[in-house]
Short mmCIF file of C-alpha atoms and ligand atoms in Angstrom, two decimals:
data_model
loop_
_atom_site.label_atom_id
_atom_site.label_comp_id
_atom_site.label_asym_id
_atom_site.label_seq_id
_atom_site.Cartn_x
_atom_site.Cartn_y
_atom_site.Cartn_z
CA MET A 271 64.27 110.09 189.79
CA THR A 272 66.23 112.84 187.26
CA GLU A 273 66.72 111.82 183.96
CA PRO A 274 70.31 112.80 182.57
CA VAL A 275 69.68 115.72 179.51
CA THR A 276 71.65 115.72 176.51
CA THR A 277 72.48 118.91 175.10
CA TYR A 278 74.27 119.60 171.68
CA SER A 279 76.26 123.24 171.78
CA CYS A 280 77.51 125.48 169.31
CA PRO A 281 81.13 125.45 169.70
CA ASN A 282 81.29 129.36 167.89
CA CYS A 283 78.72 131.21 170.27
CA GLY A 284 78.11 128.44 173.03
CA LYS A 285 74.03 128.00 172.36
CA THR A 286 72.44 125.20 173.34
CA TYR A 287 69.74 122.84 171.81
CA GLU A 288 68.20 119.75 172.73
CA THR A 289 68.50 117.70 169.38
CA GLU A 290 71.56 117.50 167.20
CA ASP A 291 69.41 118.46 164.33
CA GLU A 292 68.66 121.61 165.68
CA CYS A 293 72.26 122.25 166.72
CA LYS A 294 73.67 121.12 163.03
CA ALA A 295 71.28 124.02 161.45
CA HIS A 296 72.39 126.19 164.00
CA ILE A 297 75.74 125.91 163.63
CA ALA A 298 75.57 126.00 159.57
CA PHE A 299 74.13 129.56 160.51
CA CYS A 300 76.81 130.38 163.14
CA ASP A 301 79.34 129.52 160.88
CA ARG A 302 78.29 131.67 157.69
CA THR A 303 77.89 134.55 159.96
CA ARG A 304 81.29 134.24 161.60
CA ALA A 305 83.02 133.35 158.12
CA GLU A 306 80.91 136.88 157.09
CA ARG A 307 82.03 139.03 160.50
CA GLU A 308 85.69 137.67 159.72
CA SER A 309 85.74 139.32 155.87
CA LEU A 310 84.83 142.44 157.83
CA ILE A 311 87.89 142.81 159.71
CA GLY A 312 89.22 146.52 159.86
CA ARG A 313 86.08 147.95 158.51
CA TRP A 314 83.97 150.95 160.18
CA ALA A 315 81.30 149.76 161.95
CA GLU A 316 78.58 150.21 164.50
CA GLY A 317 77.67 147.30 166.68
CA ASN A 318 74.48 147.55 169.34
CA HIS A 319 74.41 145.36 172.23
CA GLY A 320 73.02 145.37 175.51
CA GLY A 321 71.64 148.62 175.04
CA ILE A 322 75.32 149.76 174.62
CA THR A 323 76.36 151.50 170.95
CA ALA A 324 79.84 150.93 169.65
CA ILE A 325 81.26 152.91 166.50
CA GLY A 326 84.62 152.17 165.27
CA ARG A 327 86.92 149.84 163.31
CA ILE A 328 86.29 145.96 163.49
CA ASP A 329 89.16 144.64 165.36
CA SER A 330 88.49 140.77 165.63
CA VAL A 331 85.67 138.13 165.61
CA THR A 332 85.04 135.61 168.80
CA GLY A 333 82.13 133.39 168.17
CA ASN A 334 79.99 134.86 165.77
CA GLY A 335 80.20 138.22 167.83
CA VAL A 336 82.65 140.94 166.52
CA TRP A 337 85.23 143.28 168.46
CA ILE A 338 84.79 146.77 167.59
CA ARG A 339 87.77 149.45 168.79
CA GLY A 340 86.40 152.97 169.06
CA LEU A 341 83.69 155.02 170.68
CA VAL A 342 80.88 154.13 172.81
CA VAL A 343 77.60 155.72 173.95
CA SER A 344 76.03 153.82 176.83
CA GLU A 345 73.74 154.37 179.75
CA CYS A 346 73.53 153.62 183.05
CA PHE A 347 70.70 154.88 185.58
CA GLY A 348 69.97 157.75 183.67
CA ARG A 349 73.86 158.64 183.43
CA PHE A 350 75.12 158.38 179.57
CA SER A 351 78.49 157.59 178.90
CA LEU A 352 80.78 158.51 175.91
CA ASP A 353 84.11 156.41 176.10
CA LYS A 354 86.78 155.61 174.40
CA MET A 355 87.16 151.49 174.14
CA PRO A 356 89.61 149.25 172.95
CA GLN A 357 86.99 146.77 172.74
CA VAL A 358 83.34 146.20 172.91
CA PHE A 359 82.10 143.37 171.86
CA ALA A 360 78.77 142.92 169.24
CA TYR A 361 76.99 140.26 168.51
CA GLU A 362 73.16 140.63 167.20
CA ASP A 363 73.93 143.93 165.16
CA VAL A 364 76.38 145.09 163.27
CA ARG A 365 76.32 147.16 160.50
CA VAL A 366 79.31 148.58 158.39
CA PHE A 367 80.00 151.66 157.09
CA ASP A 368 81.51 152.27 153.70
CA SER A 369 83.86 155.09 155.13
CA VAL A 370 85.22 156.98 157.60
CA ALA A 371 82.82 159.81 157.00
CA ASP A 372 79.65 157.88 157.19
CA ALA A 373 81.03 156.40 160.71
CA ARG A 374 82.08 160.30 162.23
CA GLU A 375 78.45 160.97 160.87
CA ARG A 376 76.81 158.19 162.71
CA TRP A 377 78.80 158.97 165.69
CA HIS A 378 77.40 162.53 165.99
CA LEU A 379 74.12 161.38 165.34
CA ALA A 380 74.17 158.75 168.07
CA VAL A 381 75.30 161.28 170.60
CA LYS A 382 72.88 163.84 169.28
CA ASP A 383 69.88 160.77 170.00
CA VAL A 384 71.22 161.40 173.51
CA ALA A 385 71.11 165.01 173.39
CA ASP A 386 67.26 164.98 172.39
CA HIS A 387 66.38 162.09 174.43
CA LEU A 388 68.03 164.14 177.81
CA LEU A 389 66.18 167.14 176.36
CA GLU A 390 62.55 165.29 176.11
CA THR A 391 63.21 164.08 179.80
CA SER A 392 64.64 167.46 181.61
CA ILE A 393 61.42 169.48 181.43
CA PRO A 394 62.55 172.28 184.16
CA GLY A 395 59.27 174.29 182.88
CA VAL A 396 56.87 172.20 184.64
CA ASP A 397 56.55 174.17 187.86
CA GLU A 398 55.46 177.68 185.95
CA MET B 203 92.18 190.55 219.08
CA ASN B 204 93.19 187.81 215.99
CA ARG B 205 96.57 186.15 216.49
CA THR B 206 97.72 183.91 213.61
CA ASN B 207 99.73 181.49 213.58
CA GLY B 208 98.93 179.36 210.41
CA LEU B 209 96.72 176.91 212.43
CA PHE B 210 94.25 179.48 212.93
CA ALA B 211 92.34 181.48 209.97
CA PRO B 212 90.37 183.96 211.69
CA TYR B 213 88.73 185.90 208.79
CA ARG B 214 86.12 184.10 206.57
CA CYS B 215 84.41 185.03 203.51
CA LEU B 216 80.53 185.54 204.13
CA VAL B 217 79.48 184.17 201.14
CA CYS B 218 81.48 181.11 200.68
CA TYR B 219 83.01 180.44 203.95
CA ARG B 220 86.42 180.32 202.99
CA GLU B 221 88.97 181.11 205.68
CA PHE B 222 91.86 183.91 205.56
CA ALA B 223 94.25 184.40 207.72
CA ASP B 224 94.67 188.04 206.51
CA ARG B 225 91.57 190.57 206.60
CA ASP B 226 92.14 192.54 203.33
CA GLU B 227 92.90 189.32 201.51
CA ARG B 228 89.43 188.80 202.73
CA ASP B 229 87.82 191.51 201.87
CA ALA B 230 89.43 191.42 198.49
CA HIS B 231 87.93 187.68 197.98
CA SER B 232 84.78 188.89 199.76
CA ALA B 233 84.40 191.62 197.39
CA GLU B 234 84.62 188.97 194.10
CA CYS B 235 82.81 186.25 196.03
CA GLN B 236 79.55 188.39 196.55
CA ALA B 237 79.88 190.08 192.78
CA LEU B 238 79.67 186.18 191.46
CA ALA B 239 76.44 185.36 194.20
CA ASP B 240 75.06 188.78 193.05
CA ARG B 241 75.26 187.74 189.36
CA ALA B 242 73.73 184.13 190.08
CA LYS B 243 71.04 185.26 191.94
CA ALA B 244 69.98 188.13 189.06
CA LEU B 245 69.50 185.14 187.02
CA VAL B 246 67.25 182.75 189.33
CA GLY B 247 64.58 181.85 187.01
CA CYS B 248 66.30 182.12 183.97
CA TRP B 249 67.52 179.90 181.21
CA VAL B 250 71.29 180.04 180.92
CA ARG B 251 74.37 178.12 179.56
CA ALA B 252 77.00 178.05 182.06
CA ARG B 253 80.64 176.29 181.77
CA HIS B 254 83.40 175.52 184.21
CA GLY B 255 86.38 173.86 182.93
CA ASP B 256 85.20 170.70 180.55
CA VAL B 257 82.09 170.90 181.84
CA ASP B 258 78.92 172.52 180.08
CA VAL B 259 75.81 172.98 181.00
CA VAL B 260 72.30 174.22 179.72
CA GLY B 261 69.39 174.68 182.14
CA LYS B 262 67.13 176.82 184.84
CA VAL B 263 68.84 178.53 187.62
CA ARG B 264 67.04 177.59 190.41
CA GLY B 265 69.15 179.12 193.47
CA VAL B 266 72.35 179.79 194.61
CA ASP B 267 74.61 178.53 196.87
CA GLY B 268 77.75 180.68 198.04
CA PRO B 269 78.72 182.58 194.77
CA ASP B 270 77.62 179.36 192.51
CA PRO B 271 74.36 179.13 190.75
CA ILE B 272 72.21 175.67 191.21
CA ILE B 273 70.86 174.91 187.85
CA GLU B 274 68.26 172.37 187.16
CA GLY B 275 69.18 170.88 183.42
CA LEU B 276 71.22 169.25 181.33
CA GLU B 277 75.10 168.56 181.83
CA ILE B 278 77.64 167.32 179.42
CA SER B 279 81.22 166.75 180.06
CA GLY B 280 83.84 165.17 178.32
CA GLY B 281 82.79 161.41 179.09
CA TYR B 282 78.96 161.49 180.11
CA MET B 283 75.70 163.17 179.75
CA VAL B 284 73.16 163.53 182.70
CA VAL B 285 69.98 165.32 183.49
CA ASP B 286 70.36 166.49 186.85
CA THR B 287 68.04 168.86 189.14
CA CYS B 288 70.83 170.12 190.81
CA ILE B 289 73.50 171.03 189.38
CA GLN B 290 76.48 173.57 191.15
CA ILE B 291 79.12 175.12 189.04
CA GLY B 292 81.73 177.31 189.90
CA ALA B 293 81.44 180.04 186.55
CA VAL B 294 83.87 182.32 187.53
CA GLU B 295 84.58 184.17 183.88
CA ALA B 296 81.45 186.45 182.91
CA ASP B 297 81.45 184.70 179.30
CA GLU B 298 80.78 181.22 181.52
CA LEU B 299 77.39 182.37 183.09
CA VAL B 300 75.12 183.40 180.04
CA ALA B 301 71.23 184.32 180.18
CA LEU B 302 69.56 182.60 176.97
CA GLU B 303 66.44 184.18 175.88
CA SER B 304 64.10 181.20 175.60
CA GLU B 305 63.56 177.26 176.05
CA ASP B 306 63.53 176.75 172.23
CA MET B 307 67.51 179.22 172.64
CA ALA B 308 68.37 176.34 175.08
CA ALA B 309 67.66 173.49 173.54
CA GLU B 310 69.60 175.05 170.32
CA VAL B 311 72.63 175.69 172.80
CA TRP B 312 72.62 172.25 174.26
CA HIS B 313 72.86 170.79 170.67
CA ASP B 314 75.23 172.97 169.63
CA ILE B 315 77.42 172.18 172.74
CA VAL B 316 77.10 168.38 172.63
CA ALA B 317 77.84 168.14 169.02
CA ASP B 318 81.22 170.56 169.97
CA HIS B 319 82.03 167.69 172.56
CA ALA B 320 81.31 164.53 170.25
CA GLU B 321 83.66 166.26 167.67
CA ARG B 322 86.64 166.66 169.86
CA ILE B 323 85.69 163.20 171.48
CA TRP B 324 85.83 161.56 168.00
CA ASN B 325 88.79 163.46 167.10
CA ASP B 326 90.88 162.28 170.44
CA ALA B 327 89.93 158.75 169.86
CA ARG B 328 90.53 159.13 165.96
CA GLY B 329 94.04 157.76 166.40
CA ALA B 330 93.31 154.81 168.57
CA MET B 331 90.83 153.65 165.77
CA GLU B 332 92.79 153.78 163.02
ZN1 LIG C 225 76.38 129.55 167.40
ZN1 LIG C 226 84.00 183.57 199.14
#
């Protein structure tokens, strides 16, 4: 015998909850976050999501995540890509910059981090 | 006796094995090819910076394949950055393959190169972002 399980889900982000109260509490939070993020459309920002760093301008909001149009640093099996992307989704971690100069500086730092990381992981001197 | 009909190229460069229909052409090429191979061989074990088109490499020369150095180190080209133990790069011009004094110098050069690439990528994308 299996009991049917009722779940409640957030219309913004799709997260599910077992109780209506939990879900309502989440939706209130999620709505607030979404409204905040909608007010950031057009701003220069950085978003980190699933190991990808996107730097550019906030294009639109979906659920309570933002779409960033700009540059991306990502890794796939030790190969780091620096790409231009029309849209990258960032959900958890979104920070806005005061100016394009700040965004540019942050881009350089993000790339430099990768350069440092690669320098540390490549040790061609070990055989001597 | 060698006969050339366009399908059969009897002369090969002994460095890179490229085929030539004409012996003089082959000889002229081989001399250049050998000079590149010699330059690369002389750098085995050295820290170097190498460039070919948009590809930049910093690392140690581990060997030579034909006229090209085989480098263990770091590579950046437009869209990607990677560590590789076996980068083959056809650095043809003299300033495309340059010895570096030390590992510290290599690290410094690497950071300069990466910063240049990052700046170019930013400038290319800027129009699309604004
Ligand atoms: Zn939600
Ligand atoms: Zn050759």
